[in-house]
CSV table of C-alpha atoms in Angstrom, one decimal:
chain,number,residue,atom,x,y,z
D,1011,UNK,CA,-202.2,-137.7,-114.4
D,1012,UNK,CA,-205.8,-137.8,-112.9
D,1013,UNK,CA,-204.8,-139.9,-109.9
D,1014,UNK,CA,-204.6,-136.7,-107.9
D,1015,UNK,CA,-208.3,-136.3,-108.5
D,1016,UNK,CA,-209.0,-139.8,-107.2
D,1017,UNK,CA,-209.1,-141.7,-110.4
D,1018,UNK,CA,-207.2,-145.0,-110.6
D,1019,UNK,CA,-205.5,-146.1,-113.8
D,1020,UNK,CA,-208.4,-148.3,-114.9
D,1021,UNK,CA,-210.9,-145.5,-114.4
D,1022,UNK,CA,-208.8,-143.0,-116.2
D,1023,UNK,CA,-208.4,-145.3,-119.2
D,1024,UNK,CA,-212.1,-145.9,-119.5
D,1025,UNK,CA,-212.8,-142.2,-119.0
D,1026,UNK,CA,-210.5,-141.2,-121.8
D,1027,UNK,CA,-212.1,-143.8,-124.0
D,1028,UNK,CA,-215.5,-142.3,-123.3
D,1029,UNK,CA,-214.3,-138.8,-124.0
D,1030,UNK,CA,-213.2,-140.0,-127.5
D,1031,UNK,CA,-216.6,-141.8,-128.1
D,1032,UNK,CA,-219.3,-140.6,-125.7
D,1033,UNK,CA,-221.9,-142.9,-127.3
D,1034,UNK,CA,-220.0,-146.1,-126.6
D,1035,UNK,CA,-221.7,-148.5,-124.2
D,1036,UNK,CA,-220.2,-151.3,-122.1
D,1037,UNK,CA,-219.8,-153.8,-125.0
D,1038,UNK,CA,-218.1,-151.2,-127.2
D,1039,UNK,CA,-215.7,-150.2,-124.5
D,1040,UNK,CA,-215.0,-153.8,-123.7
D,1041,UNK,CA,-214.1,-154.5,-127.3
D,1042,UNK,CA,-212.1,-151.3,-127.7
D,1043,UNK,CA,-210.0,-151.8,-124.6
D,1044,UNK,CA,-209.9,-155.6,-124.8
D,1045,UNK,CA,-211.1,-155.8,-121.2
D,1046,UNK,CA,-213.7,-158.1,-119.7
D,1047,UNK,CA,-217.2,-156.6,-119.2
D,1048,UNK,CA,-217.0,-156.9,-115.4
D,1049,UNK,CA,-213.9,-154.8,-115.3
D,1050,UNK,CA,-215.5,-152.1,-117.5
D,1051,UNK,CA,-218.6,-152.1,-115.3
D,1052,UNK,CA,-216.5,-151.6,-112.1
D,1053,UNK,CA,-214.7,-148.6,-113.7
D,1054,UNK,CA,-218.0,-147.1,-114.8
D,1055,UNK,CA,-219.4,-147.4,-111.3
D,1056,UNK,CA,-216.4,-145.6,-109.9
D,1057,UNK,CA,-216.7,-142.9,-112.5
D,1058,UNK,CA,-220.3,-142.4,-111.6
D,1059,UNK,CA,-219.4,-142.2,-107.9
D,1060,UNK,CA,-216.9,-139.4,-108.8
D,1061,UNK,CA,-219.8,-137.7,-110.7
D,1062,UNK,CA,-218.0,-137.9,-114.0
D,1063,UNK,CA,-220.9,-140.0,-115.3
D,1064,UNK,CA,-224.6,-139.6,-114.5
D,1065,UNK,CA,-227.7,-141.8,-115.1
D,1066,UNK,CA,-229.5,-141.0,-118.3
D,1067,UNK,CA,-232.9,-139.3,-117.9
D,1068,UNK,CA,-234.1,-140.8,-121.2
D,1069,UNK,CA,-232.6,-144.4,-121.0
D,1070,UNK,CA,-232.8,-146.0,-117.5
D,1071,UNK,CA,-229.7,-148.0,-116.6
D,1072,UNK,CA,-227.5,-146.1,-119.0
D,1073,UNK,CA,-224.7,-143.7,-117.9
D,1074,UNK,CA,-224.0,-140.5,-119.7
D,1075,UNK,CA,-220.8,-138.4,-119.7
D,1076,UNK,CA,-220.8,-135.3,-117.5
D,1077,UNK,CA,-219.1,-132.5,-119.4
D,1078,UNK,CA,-215.3,-132.5,-118.4
D,1079,UNK,CA,-215.4,-128.8,-117.6
D,1080,UNK,CA,-218.1,-129.6,-115.1
D,1081,UNK,CA,-217.1,-133.0,-113.7
D,1082,UNK,CA,-213.3,-132.6,-113.6
D,1083,UNK,CA,-213.5,-129.0,-112.4
D,1084,UNK,CA,-215.7,-130.2,-109.5
D,1085,UNK,CA,-213.1,-132.9,-108.6
D,1086,UNK,CA,-210.3,-130.3,-108.8
D,1087,UNK,CA,-212.2,-127.9,-106.6
D,1088,UNK,CA,-212.8,-130.6,-104.0
D,1089,UNK,CA,-209.1,-131.5,-103.9
D,1090,UNK,CA,-208.2,-127.8,-103.6
D,1091,UNK,CA,-210.6,-127.4,-100.7
D,1092,UNK,CA,-209.1,-130.5,-99.0
D,1093,UNK,CA,-205.5,-129.1,-99.5
D,1094,UNK,CA,-206.6,-125.8,-98.0
D,1095,UNK,CA,-208.1,-127.5,-95.0
D,1096,UNK,CA,-204.9,-129.5,-94.6
D,1097,UNK,CA,-202.7,-126.4,-94.8
D,1098,UNK,CA,-204.9,-124.8,-92.1
D,1099,UNK,CA,-204.5,-127.9,-89.9
D,1100,UNK,CA,-200.7,-127.7,-90.3
D,1101,UNK,CA,-200.7,-124.1,-89.3
D,1102,UNK,CA,-202.8,-124.9,-86.2
D,1103,UNK,CA,-200.4,-127.7,-85.5
D,1104,UNK,CA,-197.4,-125.4,-85.9
D,1105,UNK,CA,-198.9,-123.0,-83.4
D,1106,UNK,CA,-199.6,-125.8,-80.9
D,1107,UNK,CA,-196.0,-127.1,-81.2
D,1108,UNK,CA,-194.6,-123.6,-80.7
D,1109,UNK,CA,-196.8,-123.2,-77.6
D,1110,UNK,CA,-195.6,-126.6,-76.2
D,1111,UNK,CA,-192.0,-125.7,-76.9
D,1112,UNK,CA,-192.4,-122.4,-75.1
D,1113,UNK,CA,-194.1,-124.1,-72.1
D,1114,UNK,CA,-191.3,-126.7,-71.9
D,1115,UNK,CA,-188.7,-124.0,-72.0
D,1116,UNK,CA,-190.4,-122.1,-69.2
D,1117,UNK,CA,-190.4,-125.3,-67.0
D,1118,UNK,CA,-186.9,-126.3,-68.0
D,1119,UNK,CA,-184.8,-123.1,-68.4
D,1120,UNK,CA,-181.6,-123.5,-70.4
D,1121,UNK,CA,-178.4,-123.0,-68.6
D,1122,UNK,CA,-176.0,-120.3,-69.7
D,1123,UNK,CA,-174.6,-121.0,-73.2
D,1124,UNK,CA,-171.0,-120.6,-72.0
D,1125,UNK,CA,-171.3,-122.8,-69.0
D,1126,UNK,CA,-171.5,-126.6,-68.3
D,1127,UNK,CA,-174.8,-128.5,-68.1
D,1128,UNK,CA,-175.0,-131.8,-66.3
D,1129,UNK,CA,-177.2,-134.5,-67.9
D,1130,UNK,CA,-178.1,-137.4,-65.7
D,1131,UNK,CA,-179.1,-140.8,-67.1
D,1132,UNK,CA,-179.0,-142.4,-70.5
D,1133,UNK,CA,-182.5,-141.1,-71.5
D,1134,UNK,CA,-181.6,-137.5,-70.8
D,1135,UNK,CA,-178.3,-137.8,-72.6
D,1136,UNK,CA,-179.8,-139.4,-75.7
D,1137,UNK,CA,-182.6,-136.8,-75.8
D,1138,UNK,CA,-180.0,-134.0,-75.8
D,1139,UNK,CA,-177.9,-135.8,-78.4
D,1140,UNK,CA,-181.0,-135.8,-80.7
D,1141,UNK,CA,-181.6,-132.1,-80.1
D,1142,UNK,CA,-177.9,-131.2,-80.8
D,1143,UNK,CA,-177.8,-133.4,-83.9
D,1144,UNK,CA,-180.9,-131.6,-85.2
D,1145,UNK,CA,-179.1,-128.3,-85.0
D,1146,UNK,CA,-175.8,-129.6,-86.3
D,1147,UNK,CA,-175.0,-128.1,-89.7
D,1148,UNK,CA,-171.4,-128.7,-90.5
D,1149,UNK,CA,-169.5,-131.5,-88.7
D,1150,UNK,CA,-169.9,-134.1,-85.9
D,1151,UNK,CA,-166.7,-135.5,-84.4
D,1152,UNK,CA,-166.6,-138.3,-81.9
D,1153,UNK,CA,-164.5,-140.7,-79.8
D,1154,UNK,CA,-165.8,-144.1,-78.9
D,1155,UNK,CA,-163.4,-145.7,-76.3
D,1156,UNK,CA,-165.8,-148.4,-75.1
D,1157,UNK,CA,-164.8,-150.7,-77.9
D,1158,UNK,CA,-167.5,-153.0,-79.2
D,1159,UNK,CA,-170.8,-151.1,-79.3
D,1160,UNK,CA,-174.1,-152.6,-77.9
D,1161,UNK,CA,-176.9,-153.2,-80.3
D,1162,UNK,CA,-179.0,-150.7,-78.4
D,1163,UNK,CA,-176.4,-148.0,-79.0
D,1164,UNK,CA,-176.1,-148.9,-82.7
D,1165,UNK,CA,-179.9,-148.9,-83.2
D,1166,UNK,CA,-180.1,-145.5,-81.5
D,1167,UNK,CA,-177.3,-144.1,-83.6
D,1168,UNK,CA,-178.4,-145.2,-87.1
D,1169,UNK,CA,-181.3,-142.9,-87.7
D,1170,UNK,CA,-179.4,-139.9,-86.3
D,1171,UNK,CA,-176.3,-140.6,-88.4
D,1172,UNK,CA,-178.4,-141.2,-91.6
D,1173,UNK,CA,-180.3,-137.9,-91.1
D,1174,UNK,CA,-177.1,-136.0,-90.4
D,1175,UNK,CA,-175.4,-137.3,-93.6
D,1176,UNK,CA,-178.5,-136.7,-95.7
D,1177,UNK,CA,-178.4,-133.1,-94.5
D,1178,UNK,CA,-174.8,-132.7,-95.6
D,1179,UNK,CA,-173.2,-132.9,-92.2
D,1180,UNK,CA,-169.7,-134.4,-92.1
D,1181,UNK,CA,-169.2,-137.2,-89.6
D,1182,UNK,CA,-165.8,-138.4,-88.3
D,1183,UNK,CA,-165.6,-141.1,-85.6
D,1184,UNK,CA,-162.6,-142.7,-84.0
D,1185,UNK,CA,-163.1,-146.2,-82.5
D,1186,UNK,CA,-160.7,-148.5,-80.7
D,1187,UNK,CA,-158.7,-151.0,-82.9
D,1188,UNK,CA,-160.5,-153.8,-81.1
D,1189,UNK,CA,-163.8,-153.0,-82.9
D,1190,UNK,CA,-162.4,-154.5,-86.0
D,1191,UNK,CA,-162.9,-157.9,-84.4
D,1192,UNK,CA,-166.5,-157.2,-83.3
D,1193,UNK,CA,-169.1,-158.3,-85.9
D,1194,UNK,CA,-171.8,-155.8,-85.1
D,1195,UNK,CA,-169.6,-152.8,-84.6
D,1196,UNK,CA,-167.6,-153.5,-87.7
D,1197,UNK,CA,-170.8,-153.9,-89.7
D,1198,UNK,CA,-172.1,-150.5,-88.3
D,1199,UNK,CA,-168.7,-148.8,-89.2
D,1200,UNK,CA,-168.9,-150.2,-92.7
D,1201,UNK,CA,-172.5,-149.0,-93.1
D,1202,UNK,CA,-171.6,-145.5,-91.8
D,1203,UNK,CA,-168.6,-145.3,-94.3
D,1204,UNK,CA,-170.8,-146.4,-97.2
D,1205,UNK,CA,-173.2,-143.5,-96.4
D,1206,UNK,CA,-170.3,-141.0,-96.5
D,1207,UNK,CA,-169.1,-141.0,-92.9
D,1208,UNK,CA,-165.4,-141.4,-92.1
D,1209,UNK,CA,-164.2,-143.9,-89.5
D,1210,UNK,CA,-160.7,-144.5,-88.1
D,1211,UNK,CA,-159.4,-146.6,-85.3
D,1212,UNK,CA,-156.6,-146.3,-82.7
D,1213,UNK,CA,-155.4,-148.6,-79.9
D,1214,UNK,CA,-156.6,-146.3,-77.0
D,1215,UNK,CA,-158.7,-143.1,-76.6
D,1216,UNK,CA,-158.7,-140.6,-73.7
D,1217,UNK,CA,-162.4,-140.4,-73.2
D,1218,UNK,CA,-165.8,-140.7,-74.9
D,1219,UNK,CA,-166.6,-137.4,-76.6
D,1220,UNK,CA,-169.0,-135.9,-79.2
D,1221,UNK,CA,-168.4,-132.4,-80.6
D,1222,UNK,CA,-171.2,-130.8,-82.6
D,1223,UNK,CA,-169.9,-128.3,-85.1
D,1224,UNK,CA,-167.6,-126.0,-83.0
D,1225,UNK,CA,-170.4,-125.1,-80.6
D,1226,UNK,CA,-171.0,-127.9,-78.1
D,1227,UNK,CA,-169.3,-131.0,-76.7
D,1228,UNK,CA,-170.6,-133.9,-74.7
D,1229,UNK,CA,-168.2,-135.8,-72.3
D,1230,UNK,CA,-169.2,-138.5,-69.7
D,1231,UNK,CA,-169.4,-137.6,-66.1
D,1232,UNK,CA,-167.7,-140.9,-65.3
D,1233,UNK,CA,-165.3,-142.1,-68.0
D,1234,UNK,CA,-165.6,-145.7,-66.8
D,1235,UNK,CA,-169.5,-145.6,-66.8
D,1236,UNK,CA,-171.2,-143.5,-69.5
D,1237,UNK,CA,-174.6,-144.6,-68.2
D,1238,UNK,CA,-174.2,-142.2,-65.3
D,1239,UNK,CA,-174.7,-139.2,-67.5
D,1240,UNK,CA,-172.7,-136.5,-69.4
D,1241,UNK,CA,-171.5,-133.0,-69.2
D,1242,UNK,CA,-172.5,-130.6,-72.0
D,1243,UNK,CA,-169.8,-128.0,-72.6
D,1244,UNK,CA,-170.0,-124.8,-74.6
D,1245,UNK,CA,-167.7,-121.8,-75.1
D,1246,UNK,CA,-165.1,-121.1,-77.8
D,1247,UNK,CA,-162.1,-121.9,-75.5
D,1248,UNK,CA,-163.1,-125.4,-74.4
D,1249,UNK,CA,-164.5,-126.4,-77.8
D,1250,UNK,CA,-161.3,-125.2,-79.5
D,1251,UNK,CA,-159.2,-127.4,-77.1
D,1252,UNK,CA,-161.4,-130.5,-77.6
D,1253,UNK,CA,-161.4,-130.0,-81.4
D,1254,UNK,CA,-157.6,-129.8,-81.4
D,1255,UNK,CA,-157.5,-133.0,-79.3
D,1256,UNK,CA,-159.7,-134.8,-81.8
D,1257,UNK,CA,-157.7,-133.6,-84.8
D,1258,UNK,CA,-154.4,-134.8,-83.2
D,1259,UNK,CA,-155.7,-138.3,-82.5
D,1260,UNK,CA,-157.5,-138.4,-85.9
D,1261,UNK,CA,-154.2,-137.9,-87.7
D,1262,UNK,CA,-152.6,-140.8,-85.8
D,1263,UNK,CA,-155.5,-143.2,-86.3
D,1264,UNK,CA,-155.8,-145.8,-89.1
D,1265,UNK,CA,-158.6,-145.7,-91.6
D,1266,UNK,CA,-161.2,-148.4,-90.9
D,1267,UNK,CA,-160.9,-151.2,-93.4
D,1268,UNK,CA,-157.1,-150.6,-93.9
D,1269,UNK,CA,-154.5,-152.8,-92.2
D,1270,UNK,CA,-153.0,-150.9,-89.2
D,1271,UNK,CA,-149.6,-149.6,-90.4
D,1272,UNK,CA,-146.3,-150.4,-88.7
D,1273,UNK,CA,-143.5,-147.9,-88.1
D,1274,UNK,CA,-139.9,-148.3,-89.3
D,1275,UNK,CA,-139.1,-150.5,-86.3
D,1276,UNK,CA,-141.9,-152.9,-87.2
D,1277,UNK,CA,-144.1,-151.8,-84.3
D,1278,UNK,CA,-147.9,-151.5,-84.8
D,1279,UNK,CA,-149.8,-148.7,-83.1
D,1280,UNK,CA,-151.2,-151.2,-80.6
D,1281,UNK,CA,-147.7,-152.4,-79.7
D,1282,UNK,CA,-146.5,-148.8,-79.2
D,1283,UNK,CA,-149.5,-148.1,-76.9
D,1284,UNK,CA,-148.8,-151.3,-74.9
D,1285,UNK,CA,-145.2,-150.2,-74.4
D,1286,UNK,CA,-146.3,-146.7,-73.4
D,1287,UNK,CA,-148.8,-148.0,-70.8
D,1288,UNK,CA,-146.3,-150.5,-69.4
D,1289,UNK,CA,-143.7,-147.7,-68.9
D,1290,UNK,CA,-146.3,-146.0,-66.7
D,1291,UNK,CA,-146.5,-149.1,-64.5
D,1292,UNK,CA,-150.1,-150.1,-65.3
D,1293,UNK,CA,-151.1,-153.6,-64.5
D,1294,UNK,CA,-152.0,-156.1,-67.3
D,1295,UNK,CA,-155.7,-155.7,-66.4
D,1296,UNK,CA,-155.6,-151.9,-66.6
D,1297,UNK,CA,-153.8,-152.0,-70.0
D,1298,UNK,CA,-156.2,-154.6,-71.4
D,1299,UNK,CA,-159.2,-152.5,-70.2
D,1300,UNK,CA,-157.8,-149.4,-71.9
D,1301,UNK,CA,-157.2,-151.3,-75.2
D,1302,UNK,CA,-160.5,-153.2,-74.9
D,1303,UNK,CA,-158.7,-156.5,-75.4
D,1304,UNK,CA,-158.6,-159.7,-73.2
D,1305,UNK,CA,-155.9,-160.0,-70.6
D,1306,UNK,CA,-154.8,-163.2,-72.4
D,1307,UNK,CA,-154.3,-161.2,-75.7
D,1308,UNK,CA,-152.5,-158.4,-73.8
D,1309,UNK,CA,-150.1,-160.9,-72.2
D,1310,UNK,CA,-149.3,-162.5,-75.5
D,1311,UNK,CA,-148.4,-159.1,-77.1
D,1312,UNK,CA,-146.4,-158.2,-74.0
D,1313,UNK,CA,-144.4,-161.4,-74.0
D,1314,UNK,CA,-143.5,-160.9,-77.7
D,1315,UNK,CA,-142.4,-157.3,-77.0
D,1316,UNK,CA,-140.3,-158.4,-73.9
D,1317,UNK,CA,-138.6,-161.0,-76.0
D,1318,UNK,CA,-137.7,-158.4,-78.7
D,1319,UNK,CA,-136.4,-156.0,-76.0
D,1320,UNK,CA,-134.7,-158.7,-74.0
D,1321,UNK,CA,-136.5,-157.4,-70.9
D,1322,UNK,CA,-137.1,-159.4,-67.7
D,1323,UNK,CA,-140.3,-157.5,-66.6
D,1324,UNK,CA,-143.1,-155.7,-68.2
D,1325,UNK,CA,-142.1,-152.4,-66.5
D,1326,UNK,CA,-138.5,-152.9,-67.8
D,1327,UNK,CA,-139.9,-153.5,-71.3
D,1328,UNK,CA,-141.7,-150.1,-71.2
D,1329,UNK,CA,-138.6,-148.3,-69.9
D,1330,UNK,CA,-136.3,-149.9,-72.4
D,1331,UNK,CA,-138.6,-149.0,-75.2
D,1332,UNK,CA,-138.8,-145.4,-74.1
D,1333,UNK,CA,-135.0,-145.3,-73.7
D,1334,UNK,CA,-134.5,-146.6,-77.3
D,1335,UNK,CA,-136.9,-144.1,-78.6
D,1336,UNK,CA,-139.5,-146.8,-79.6
D,1337,UNK,CA,-142.2,-144.9,-77.9
D,1338,UNK,CA,-142.7,-141.6,-76.0
D,1339,UNK,CA,-144.2,-141.6,-72.6
D,1340,UNK,CA,-146.0,-138.4,-73.6
D,1341,UNK,CA,-149.0,-138.3,-75.9
């Protein structure tokens, strides 16, 4: 209880014992508490330093109790003064921060809230993500089409995600199915889910995207290279469209940790996506890149599908699948 006044547990125990028996000396206190004499002396020295004991005027070398209403009240007053000083420092700090924010805003005027803002470079993008996350109050939605995440991206995301979830913000993220085979990304997705975030996967995603509440969205300038920078979009119309895109894909995605389901024809979502992309005439390399799988894996899946469809070419396999209603060319 007295630790707030600077007393440790040993000093408080000895002080309470002295309050009960002010005449007790070192040996009596040692016997009463069952402590060695050196420990008692150390506690008495600390109590004297705190002005709860004082040297006796009549018996040199003996410490006498300072009346609690004097000694303890003095300690309490000291702590109150320190607290007041700290509060004053905080207020001065708050004023300084406000001045710095105002100065930064003058040098970096914000663009119109209903327009598009271009952010160049990873540092600029991550700084803006931190700012938007700080203001996010309800939900963060995101697409991560790059597949396996780098350790740098994971390390940068952890503190932001934790802070958002602790503040009651709902997080929903869609990754590619391929992340299920990446140790670091899978561990991160599991960690996020354990904290209350929701993670789903799907074979392919249209673009990387983060939507903060229903107020702002970040999309890459170059979909193939997110390090170039991002575009920050605002405005009810564009945010409503991007939110609808997210919800449509979220409904088709599989929950992370669950086995991807197969349709009534026995096709997995990855196989359906392969067929759709093949029907568009994409090369093996292009399809593999969109699904974030190796070309070797893609060719194995393609060969199995061609055999089931009795197709002589990859393009024919896509067309036959569309003709039989296995997959729609539209998404």
